């Protein structure tokens, strides 16, 4: 019997494997830091052998009292749909929902969500402290665990594009979307941000819900204000290039951002990031990287803070 993690993204420390029903493991810390949460390993040579594996330090992975992890649903393959909740509900506090990786191949989206969470819980960051005092964050870092596991680009286990399910989410086809919408019904939503990657456009940009019926001048000012602030705080973001804006009243309500504006009347946006590089701020060595995705995710807090009182 053997446990190994010598492959891309592998992480585990084997403490004891002598007894198959009492295998002892630990998650390794990130190099040069105290962070640890991710584990990924392979057990081989255990066919027809009952095993019990204990990750001894798993209980220490979420130690910040300001954030809670819960499971809001289950995928078609039986995987958990995780939600992080940061901040305590209170009178006058805004409710913000941030989701990532509806399309599992767009991994930059989950990196951006991680960057946002990391900054949000930084005690030394005054912007993070102020925003967390005035808002509650509901964050789903991976909307499509099945697609991620299966190596899919855009669909879940049933071959469904989750970002075309928001007006008809069902347990049969899109339990991931249904779980999020059910949770939203109990919290309300003041701001919604859906993080993605775009295969063709080499830019970071935001798509709004301009084509949704009932779109107002005030909605446009709010959307434009958010984008302006994000561009001011992070030069990797730009507002010149993006998707063509839908004509009034013609938005596809099956898309998350459109449905959220229609159903909740909130500021709803889709953040798109490039796969290869940002044309306006190219990096010849690394292109658009995980680290840059994290920084752009972290910069969302600056834009959120700028519009928070107007939500």
C-alpha positions as YAML, in Angstrom:
chain: A
units: angstrom
residues:
- id: 1
  name: UNK
  ca: [0.00, 0.00, 0.00]
- id: 2
  name: UNK
  ca: [1.36, 3.39, -0.97]
- id: 3
  name: UNK
  ca: [0.31, 7.05, -0.74]
- id: 4
  name: UNK
  ca: [1.98, 9.52, -3.06]
- id: 5
  name: UNK
  ca: [1.60, 13.19, -3.99]
- id: 6
  name: UNK
  ca: [4.50, 13.54, -6.46]
- id: 7
  name: UNK
  ca: [2.38, 15.02, -9.24]
- id: 8
  name: UNK
  ca: [0.98, 18.42, -10.24]
- id: 9
  name: UNK
  ca: [-0.80, 20.05, -7.26]
- id: 10
  name: UNK
  ca: [-0.02, 17.08, -4.97]
- id: 11
  name: UNK
  ca: [0.08, 17.79, -1.23]
- id: 12
  name: UNK
  ca: [0.19, 15.38, 1.69]
- id: 13
  name: UNK
  ca: [2.56, 14.24, 4.44]
- id: 14
  name: UNK
  ca: [2.34, 10.56, 5.38]
- id: 15
  name: UNK
  ca: [2.83, 10.14, 9.13]
- id: 16
  name: UNK
  ca: [1.89, 6.47, 9.35]
- id: 17
  name: UNK
  ca: [0.61, 3.87, 6.89]
- id: 18
  name: UNK
  ca: [1.39, 0.62, 8.73]
- id: 19
  name: UNK
  ca: [-2.23, 0.02, 9.74]
- id: 20
  name: UNK
  ca: [-4.70, 0.31, 6.80]
- id: 21
  name: UNK
  ca: [-7.57, 1.31, 9.12]
- id: 22
  name: UNK
  ca: [-5.52, 3.98, 10.89]
- id: 23
  name: UNK
  ca: [-3.54, 5.80, 8.19]
- id: 24
  name: UNK
  ca: [-2.27, 9.11, 9.57]
- id: 25
  name: UNK
  ca: [-1.71, 12.09, 7.27]
- id: 26
  name: UNK
  ca: [-1.06, 15.83, 7.46]
- id: 27
  name: UNK
  ca: [-1.52, 18.67, 5.01]
- id: 28
  name: UNK
  ca: [1.78, 20.37, 4.18]
- id: 29
  name: UNK
  ca: [2.13, 24.11, 4.64]
- id: 30
  name: UNK
  ca: [2.77, 26.33, 1.63]
- id: 31
  name: UNK
  ca: [6.48, 26.89, 1.05]
- id: 32
  name: UNK
  ca: [7.72, 29.74, 3.22]
- id: 33
  name: UNK
  ca: [4.38, 30.41, 4.90]
- id: 34
  name: UNK
  ca: [1.93, 29.17, 7.50]
- id: 35
  name: UNK
  ca: [-0.96, 28.71, 5.05]
- id: 36
  name: UNK
  ca: [-2.36, 25.24, 4.47]
- id: 37
  name: UNK
  ca: [-5.71, 23.87, 3.34]
- id: 38
  name: UNK
  ca: [-5.30, 22.07, 0.01]
- id: 39
  name: UNK
  ca: [-4.62, 18.34, -0.03]
- id: 40
  name: UNK
  ca: [-4.31, 16.08, -3.08]
- id: 41
  name: UNK
  ca: [-2.85, 12.59, -3.02]
- id: 42
  name: UNK
  ca: [-3.16, 9.08, -4.47]
- id: 43
  name: UNK
  ca: [-3.63, 5.79, -2.61]
- id: 44
  name: UNK
  ca: [-2.53, 2.69, -4.53]
- id: 45
  name: UNK
  ca: [-2.29, -1.01, -3.70]
- id: 46
  name: UNK
  ca: [-5.45, -1.00, -1.56]
- id: 47
  name: UNK
  ca: [-7.88, -2.91, -3.77]
- id: 48
  name: UNK
  ca: [-10.43, -4.81, -1.65]
- id: 49
  name: UNK
  ca: [-8.79, -3.48, 1.52]
- id: 50
  name: UNK
  ca: [-10.87, -1.37, 3.95]
- id: 51
  name: UNK
  ca: [-8.96, 1.79, 4.82]
- id: 52
  name: UNK
  ca: [-9.44, 4.71, 7.19]
- id: 53
  name: UNK
  ca: [-7.40, 7.88, 6.64]
- id: 54
  name: UNK
  ca: [-7.15, 10.64, 9.22]
- id: 55
  name: UNK
  ca: [-5.80, 14.08, 8.27]
- id: 56
  name: UNK
  ca: [-4.52, 15.08, 11.66]
- id: 57
  name: UNK
  ca: [-4.27, 18.86, 11.11]
- id: 58
  name: UNK
  ca: [-7.45, 19.34, 9.09]
- id: 59
  name: UNK
  ca: [-9.16, 21.01, 12.04]
- id: 60
  name: UNK
  ca: [-6.63, 23.85, 11.99]
- id: 61
  name: UNK
  ca: [-7.16, 24.83, 8.33]
- id: 62
  name: UNK
  ca: [-9.93, 27.38, 8.95]
- id: 63
  name: UNK
  ca: [-8.90, 29.18, 12.12]
- id: 64
  name: UNK
  ca: [-10.04, 32.75, 11.47]
- id: 65
  name: UNK
  ca: [-13.16, 33.38, 13.60]
- id: 66
  name: UNK
  ca: [-14.50, 35.84, 11.03]
- id: 67
  name: UNK
  ca: [-15.01, 33.21, 8.35]
- id: 68
  name: UNK
  ca: [-17.21, 30.11, 8.34]
- id: 69
  name: UNK
  ca: [-17.32, 27.25, 5.87]
- id: 70
  name: UNK
  ca: [-20.58, 25.46, 5.20]
- id: 71
  name: UNK
  ca: [-21.95, 23.12, 2.54]
- id: 72
  name: UNK
  ca: [-25.00, 24.50, 0.76]
- id: 73
  name: UNK
  ca: [-25.66, 21.59, -1.57]
- id: 74
  name: UNK
  ca: [-24.40, 18.57, -3.42]
- id: 75
  name: UNK
  ca: [-23.38, 18.11, -7.04]
- id: 76
  name: UNK
  ca: [-24.64, 15.39, -9.37]
- id: 77
  name: UNK
  ca: [-21.52, 13.33, -8.59]
- id: 78
  name: UNK
  ca: [-22.07, 13.79, -4.86]
- id: 79
  name: UNK
  ca: [-19.45, 16.46, -4.21]
- id: 80
  name: UNK
  ca: [-19.96, 19.26, -1.69]
- id: 81
  name: UNK
  ca: [-20.79, 22.77, -2.84]
- id: 82
  name: UNK
  ca: [-18.80, 24.89, -0.39]
- id: 83
  name: UNK
  ca: [-19.57, 28.42, 0.73]
- id: 84
  name: UNK
  ca: [-17.39, 30.74, 2.78]
- id: 85
  name: UNK
  ca: [-19.19, 33.35, 4.87]
- id: 86
  name: UNK
  ca: [-17.09, 36.24, 6.13]
- id: 87
  name: UNK
  ca: [-18.47, 38.85, 8.49]
- id: 88
  name: UNK
  ca: [-21.36, 38.89, 10.91]
- id: 89
  name: UNK
  ca: [-24.90, 39.86, 9.83]
- id: 90
  name: UNK
  ca: [-26.18, 43.07, 11.35]
- id: 91
  name: UNK
  ca: [-28.54, 45.97, 10.83]
- id: 92
  name: UNK
  ca: [-27.62, 47.97, 7.76]
- id: 93
  name: UNK
  ca: [-24.91, 45.58, 6.62]
- id: 94
  name: UNK
  ca: [-24.76, 44.89, 2.89]
- id: 95
  name: UNK
  ca: [-24.92, 41.34, 1.56]
- id: 96
  name: UNK
  ca: [-22.36, 40.49, -1.11]
- id: 97
  name: UNK
  ca: [-22.27, 37.26, -3.12]
- id: 98
  name: UNK
  ca: [-19.16, 36.31, -5.07]
- id: 99
  name: UNK
  ca: [-18.96, 33.13, -7.11]
- id: 100
  name: UNK
  ca: [-16.20, 31.69, -9.28]
- id: 101
  name: UNK
  ca: [-15.50, 28.94, -11.78]
- id: 102
  name: UNK
  ca: [-18.97, 28.17, -13.13]
- id: 103
  name: UNK
  ca: [-16.88, 27.08, -16.11]
- id: 104
  name: UNK
  ca: [-14.36, 24.70, -14.52]
- id: 105
  name: UNK
  ca: [-11.61, 25.27, -17.07]
- id: 106
  name: UNK
  ca: [-11.44, 28.94, -16.08]
- id: 107
  name: UNK
  ca: [-9.14, 28.35, -13.14]
- id: 108
  name: UNK
  ca: [-8.06, 32.00, -12.96]
- id: 109
  name: UNK
  ca: [-11.49, 32.69, -11.46]
- id: 110
  name: UNK
  ca: [-10.83, 30.53, -8.40]
- id: 111
  name: UNK
  ca: [-7.40, 32.13, -7.97]
- id: 112
  name: UNK
  ca: [-9.11, 35.54, -8.00]
- id: 113
  name: UNK
  ca: [-11.56, 34.38, -5.34]
- id: 114
  name: UNK
  ca: [-8.65, 33.16, -3.22]
- id: 115
  name: UNK
  ca: [-6.92, 36.51, -3.55]
- id: 116
  name: UNK
  ca: [-10.07, 38.30, -2.43]
- id: 117
  name: UNK
  ca: [-10.49, 36.04, 0.62]
- id: 118
  name: UNK
  ca: [-6.82, 36.33, 1.57]
- id: 119
  name: UNK
  ca: [-6.97, 40.12, 1.56]
- id: 120
  name: UNK
  ca: [-10.37, 40.24, 3.22]
- id: 121
  name: UNK
  ca: [-8.95, 38.46, 6.27]
- id: 122
  name: UNK
  ca: [-5.77, 40.52, 6.49]
- id: 123
  name: UNK
  ca: [-5.89, 42.30, 9.86]
- id: 124
  name: UNK
  ca: [-3.31, 44.82, 8.67]
- id: 125
  name: UNK
  ca: [-5.37, 45.95, 5.66]
- id: 126
  name: UNK
  ca: [-7.55, 48.97, 6.56]
- id: 127
  name: UNK
  ca: [-9.73, 48.60, 3.45]
- id: 128
  name: UNK
  ca: [-10.48, 44.98, 4.32]
- id: 129
  name: UNK
  ca: [-11.29, 45.86, 7.92]
- id: 130
  name: UNK
  ca: [-13.65, 48.65, 6.89]
- id: 131
  name: UNK
  ca: [-15.48, 46.57, 4.29]
- id: 132
  name: UNK
  ca: [-15.85, 43.63, 6.65]
- id: 133
  name: UNK
  ca: [-17.31, 45.95, 9.29]
- id: 134
  name: UNK
  ca: [-20.02, 47.03, 6.87]
- id: 135
  name: UNK
  ca: [-20.79, 43.96, 4.79]
- id: 136
  name: UNK
  ca: [-21.19, 40.18, 4.89]
- id: 137
  name: UNK
  ca: [-19.51, 38.18, 2.13]
- id: 138
  name: UNK
  ca: [-20.88, 34.91, 0.78]
- id: 139
  name: UNK
  ca: [-18.20, 33.35, -1.44]
- id: 140
  name: UNK
  ca: [-18.45, 30.18, -3.53]
- id: 141
  name: UNK
  ca: [-14.88, 29.65, -4.80]
- id: 142
  name: UNK
  ca: [-15.77, 26.73, -7.08]
- id: 143
  name: UNK
  ca: [-19.27, 26.54, -8.50]
- id: 144
  name: UNK
  ca: [-18.48, 23.41, -10.52]
- id: 145
  name: UNK
  ca: [-16.58, 20.78, -8.50]
- id: 146
  name: UNK
  ca: [-17.67, 17.94, -10.79]
- id: 147
  name: UNK
  ca: [-16.47, 19.68, -13.93]
- id: 148
  name: UNK
  ca: [-13.21, 20.57, -12.20]
- id: 149
  name: UNK
  ca: [-12.61, 16.94, -11.21]
- id: 150
  name: UNK
  ca: [-13.57, 15.61, -14.65]
- id: 151
  name: UNK
  ca: [-11.37, 18.08, -16.52]
- id: 152
  name: UNK
  ca: [-14.28, 19.80, -18.25]
- id: 153
  name: UNK
  ca: [-13.94, 23.23, -19.80]
- id: 154
  name: UNK
  ca: [-17.48, 24.63, -19.49]
- id: 155
  name: UNK
  ca: [-19.95, 22.07, -18.15]
- id: 156
  name: UNK
  ca: [-20.95, 20.08, -15.09]
- id: 157
  name: UNK
  ca: [-21.27, 16.29, -14.81]
- id: 158
  name: UNK
  ca: [-24.41, 16.27, -16.98]
- id: 159
  name: UNK
  ca: [-22.89, 18.41, -19.71]
- id: 160
  name: UNK
  ca: [-24.82, 21.50, -18.62]
- id: 161
  name: UNK
  ca: [-23.38, 25.00, -18.93]
- id: 162
  name: UNK
  ca: [-24.21, 26.38, -15.48]
- id: 163
  name: UNK
  ca: [-24.11, 29.95, -16.76]
- id: 164
  name: UNK
  ca: [-27.20, 29.24, -18.86]
- id: 165
  name: UNK
  ca: [-29.26, 27.81, -15.99]
- id: 166
  name: UNK
  ca: [-30.05, 30.71, -13.69]
- id: 167
  name: UNK
  ca: [-33.64, 31.21, -14.84]
- id: 168
  name: UNK
  ca: [-34.39, 27.46, -14.70]
- id: 169
  name: UNK
  ca: [-32.03, 25.88, -12.17]
- id: 170
  name: UNK
  ca: [-33.02, 22.36, -11.20]
- id: 171
  name: UNK
  ca: [-31.81, 19.53, -9.01]
- id: 172
  name: UNK
  ca: [-31.75, 17.28, -12.08]
- id: 173
  name: UNK
  ca: [-29.55, 19.46, -14.30]
- id: 174
  name: UNK
  ca: [-27.92, 22.21, -12.27]
- id: 175
  name: UNK
  ca: [-28.00, 21.54, -8.51]
- id: 176
  name: UNK
  ca: [-24.97, 23.84, -8.16]
- id: 177
  name: UNK
  ca: [-26.93, 26.88, -9.31]
- id: 178
  name: UNK
  ca: [-30.07, 25.83, -7.43]
- id: 179
  name: UNK
  ca: [-28.13, 25.52, -4.17]
- id: 180
  name: UNK
  ca: [-26.75, 29.04, -4.53]
- id: 181
  name: UNK
  ca: [-30.11, 30.55, -5.45]
- id: 182
  name: UNK
  ca: [-31.80, 28.80, -2.53]
- id: 183
  name: UNK
  ca: [-29.18, 30.23, -0.16]
- id: 184
  name: UNK
  ca: [-29.57, 33.68, -1.69]
- id: 185
  name: UNK
  ca: [-33.30, 33.60, -1.03]
- id: 186
  name: UNK
  ca: [-32.56, 33.52, 2.69]
- id: 187
  name: UNK
  ca: [-29.89, 36.25, 2.68]
- id: 188
  name: UNK
  ca: [-30.88, 38.68, -0.06]
- id: 189
  name: UNK
  ca: [-28.24, 40.17, -2.34]
- id: 190
  name: UNK
  ca: [-26.94, 43.76, -2.64]
- id: 191
  name: UNK
  ca: [-23.96, 43.00, -4.90]
- id: 192
  name: UNK
  ca: [-23.21, 39.98, -7.07]
- id: 193
  name: UNK
  ca: [-19.88, 39.27, -8.76]
- id: 194
  name: UNK
  ca: [-19.35, 36.24, -11.01]
- id: 195
  name: UNK
  ca: [-15.67, 35.52, -11.80]
- id: 196
  name: UNK
  ca: [-14.71, 34.00, -15.16]
- id: 197
  name: UNK
  ca: [-12.00, 33.73, -17.79]
- id: 198
  name: UNK
  ca: [-12.45, 34.49, -21.49]
- id: 199
  name: UNK
  ca: [-10.60, 32.41, -24.08]
- id: 200
  name: UNK
  ca: [-10.55, 35.03, -26.85]
- id: 201
  name: UNK
  ca: [-10.26, 38.56, -25.43]
- id: 202
  name: UNK
  ca: [-6.81, 39.41, -23.96]
- id: 203
  name: UNK
  ca: [-8.19, 41.86, -21.42]
- id: 204
  name: UNK
  ca: [-9.56, 42.07, -17.90]
- id: 205
  name: UNK
  ca: [-13.03, 43.56, -18.08]
- id: 206
  name: UNK
  ca: [-16.46, 43.56, -16.47]
- id: 207
  name: UNK
  ca: [-19.74, 42.78, -18.21]
- id: 208
  name: UNK
  ca: [-22.87, 44.19, -16.63]
- id: 209
  name: UNK
  ca: [-26.60, 43.63, -16.96]
- id: 210
  name: UNK
  ca: [-27.45, 46.57, -19.22]
- id: 211
  name: UNK
  ca: [-29.90, 44.61, -21.37]
- id: 212
  name: UNK
  ca: [-32.10, 43.43, -18.49]
- id: 213
  name: UNK
  ca: [-35.67, 44.83, -18.53]
- id: 214
  name: UNK
  ca: [-35.96, 47.77, -16.16]
- id: 215
  name: UNK
  ca: [-32.33, 48.87, -16.43]
- id: 216
  name: UNK
  ca: [-32.09, 52.48, -15.24]
- id: 217
  name: UNK
  ca: [-29.69, 55.38, -15.47]
- id: 218
  name: UNK
  ca: [-28.92, 54.86, -11.78]
- id: 219
  name: UNK
  ca: [-27.97, 51.24, -12.54]
- id: 220
  name: UNK
  ca: [-25.60, 52.43, -15.24]
- id: 221
  name: UNK
  ca: [-23.98, 54.97, -12.96]
- id: 222
  name: UNK
  ca: [-23.42, 52.31, -10.31]
- id: 223
  name: UNK
  ca: [-21.89, 49.87, -12.77]
- id: 224
  name: UNK
  ca: [-19.69, 52.53, -14.37]
- id: 225
  name: UNK
  ca: [-18.61, 53.73, -10.94]
- id: 226
  name: UNK
  ca: [-17.48, 50.27, -9.90]
- id: 227
  name: UNK
  ca: [-15.48, 49.77, -13.08]
- id: 228
  name: UNK
  ca: [-13.89, 53.20, -12.79]
- id: 229
  name: UNK
  ca: [-12.76, 52.51, -9.23]
- id: 230
  name: UNK
  ca: [-11.39, 49.09, -10.13]
- id: 231
  name: UNK
  ca: [-9.40, 50.57, -13.01]
- id: 232
  name: UNK
  ca: [-8.07, 53.27, -10.68]
- id: 233
  name: UNK
  ca: [-6.81, 50.74, -8.14]
- id: 234
  name: UNK
  ca: [-5.55, 48.04, -10.51]
- id: 235
  name: UNK
  ca: [-3.98, 49.00, -13.88]
- id: 236
  name: UNK
  ca: [-4.42, 45.41, -15.12]
- id: 237
  name: UNK
  ca: [-8.14, 46.20, -15.41]
- id: 238
  name: UNK
  ca: [-9.51, 48.25, -18.31]
- id: 239
  name: UNK
  ca: [-12.87, 49.50, -19.62]
- id: 240
  name: UNK
  ca: [-12.31, 49.99, -23.35]
- id: 241
  name: UNK
  ca: [-12.59, 46.38, -24.48]
- id: 242
  name: UNK
  ca: [-15.26, 43.83, -23.56]
- id: 243
  name: UNK
  ca: [-18.48, 42.22, -24.67]
- id: 244
  name: UNK
  ca: [-20.98, 44.09, -26.82]
- id: 245
  name: UNK
  ca: [-23.72, 45.53, -24.62]
- id: 246
  name: UNK
  ca: [-27.18, 44.01, -25.12]
- id: 247
  name: UNK
  ca: [-29.92, 46.22, -26.46]
- id: 248
  name: UNK
  ca: [-32.48, 47.29, -23.83]
- id: 249
  name: UNK
  ca: [-34.74, 44.45, -22.80]
- id: 250
  name: UNK
  ca: [-32.90, 41.75, -24.77]
- id: 251
  name: UNK
  ca: [-30.61, 40.25, -22.12]
- id: 252
  name: UNK
  ca: [-30.49, 36.46, -21.80]
- id: 253
  name: UNK
  ca: [-31.89, 35.86, -18.32]
- id: 254
  name: UNK
  ca: [-30.34, 32.40, -18.11]
- id: 255
  name: UNK
  ca: [-26.95, 34.09, -17.54]
- id: 256
  name: UNK
  ca: [-26.07, 34.62, -13.89]
- id: 257
  name: UNK
  ca: [-25.41, 38.36, -13.98]
- id: 258
  name: UNK
  ca: [-28.58, 39.08, -15.94]
- id: 259
  name: UNK
  ca: [-30.76, 36.91, -13.74]
- id: 260
  name: UNK
  ca: [-29.38, 38.40, -10.54]
- id: 261
  name: UNK
  ca: [-30.17, 41.96, -11.62]
- id: 262
  name: UNK
  ca: [-33.63, 40.84, -12.77]
- id: 263
  name: UNK
  ca: [-34.48, 38.75, -9.69]
- id: 264
  name: UNK
  ca: [-32.74, 40.69, -6.89]
- id: 265
  name: UNK
  ca: [-32.39, 44.20, -8.30]
- id: 266
  name: UNK
  ca: [-28.75, 44.23, -7.19]
- id: 267
  name: UNK
  ca: [-25.54, 45.45, -8.75]
- id: 268
  name: UNK
  ca: [-24.61, 42.35, -10.78]
- id: 269
  name: UNK
  ca: [-21.40, 41.90, -12.74]
- id: 270
  name: UNK
  ca: [-19.28, 39.33, -14.55]
- id: 271
  name: UNK
  ca: [-15.51, 39.70, -14.20]
- id: 272
  name: UNK
  ca: [-13.60, 38.26, -17.16]
- id: 273
  name: UNK
  ca: [-9.85, 37.56, -17.19]
- id: 274
  name: UNK
  ca: [-7.60, 36.45, -20.06]
- id: 275
  name: UNK
  ca: [-6.17, 32.97, -20.47]
- id: 276
  name: UNK
  ca: [-2.80, 33.99, -21.90]
- id: 277
  name: UNK
  ca: [-1.94, 37.59, -21.06]
- id: 278
  name: UNK
  ca: [-3.30, 41.09, -20.57]
- id: 279
  name: UNK
  ca: [-2.71, 43.04, -23.77]
- id: 280
  name: UNK
  ca: [-2.50, 46.39, -21.97]
- id: 281
  name: UNK
  ca: [-0.07, 45.18, -19.28]
- id: 282
  name: UNK
  ca: [1.77, 42.20, -20.79]
- id: 283
  name: UNK
  ca: [4.19, 40.02, -18.89]
- id: 284
  name: UNK
  ca: [6.56, 38.34, -21.34]
- id: 285
  name: UNK
  ca: [7.70, 35.77, -18.80]
- id: 286
  name: UNK
  ca: [4.51, 34.62, -17.12]
- id: 287
  name: UNK
  ca: [1.54, 36.07, -19.00]
- id: 288
  name: UNK
  ca: [-1.70, 36.25, -17.03]
- id: 289
  name: UNK
  ca: [-0.75, 34.19, -14.00]
- id: 290
  name: UNK
  ca: [-2.36, 32.81, -10.86]
- id: 291
  name: UNK
  ca: [-0.63, 35.53, -8.84]
- id: 292
  name: UNK
  ca: [-1.99, 38.32, -11.01]
- id: 293
  name: UNK
  ca: [-5.45, 36.77, -10.80]
- id: 294
  name: UNK
  ca: [-5.20, 36.84, -7.02]
- id: 295
  name: UNK
  ca: [-4.17, 40.51, -7.05]
- id: 296
  name: UNK
  ca: [-7.13, 41.41, -9.27]
- id: 297
  name: UNK
  ca: [-9.42, 39.50, -6.93]
- id: 298
  name: UNK
  ca: [-7.97, 41.40, -3.98]
- id: 299
  name: UNK
  ca: [-8.52, 44.71, -5.79]
- id: 300
  name: UNK
  ca: [-12.26, 44.05, -5.85]
- id: 301
  name: UNK
  ca: [-12.31, 45.16, -2.21]
- id: 302
  name: UNK
  ca: [-11.24, 48.67, -3.22]
- id: 303
  name: UNK
  ca: [-14.04, 48.96, -5.76]
- id: 304
  name: UNK
  ca: [-16.55, 47.39, -3.38]
- id: 305
  name: UNK
  ca: [-15.64, 49.88, -0.67]
- id: 306
  name: UNK
  ca: [-16.08, 52.78, -3.09]
- id: 307
  name: UNK
  ca: [-19.68, 51.83, -3.95]
- id: 308
  name: UNK
  ca: [-20.77, 50.12, -0.72]
- id: 309
  name: UNK
  ca: [-22.81, 53.01, 0.68]
- id: 310
  name: UNK
  ca: [-24.70, 53.37, -2.60]
- id: 311
  name: UNK
  ca: [-25.82, 49.75, -2.88]
...
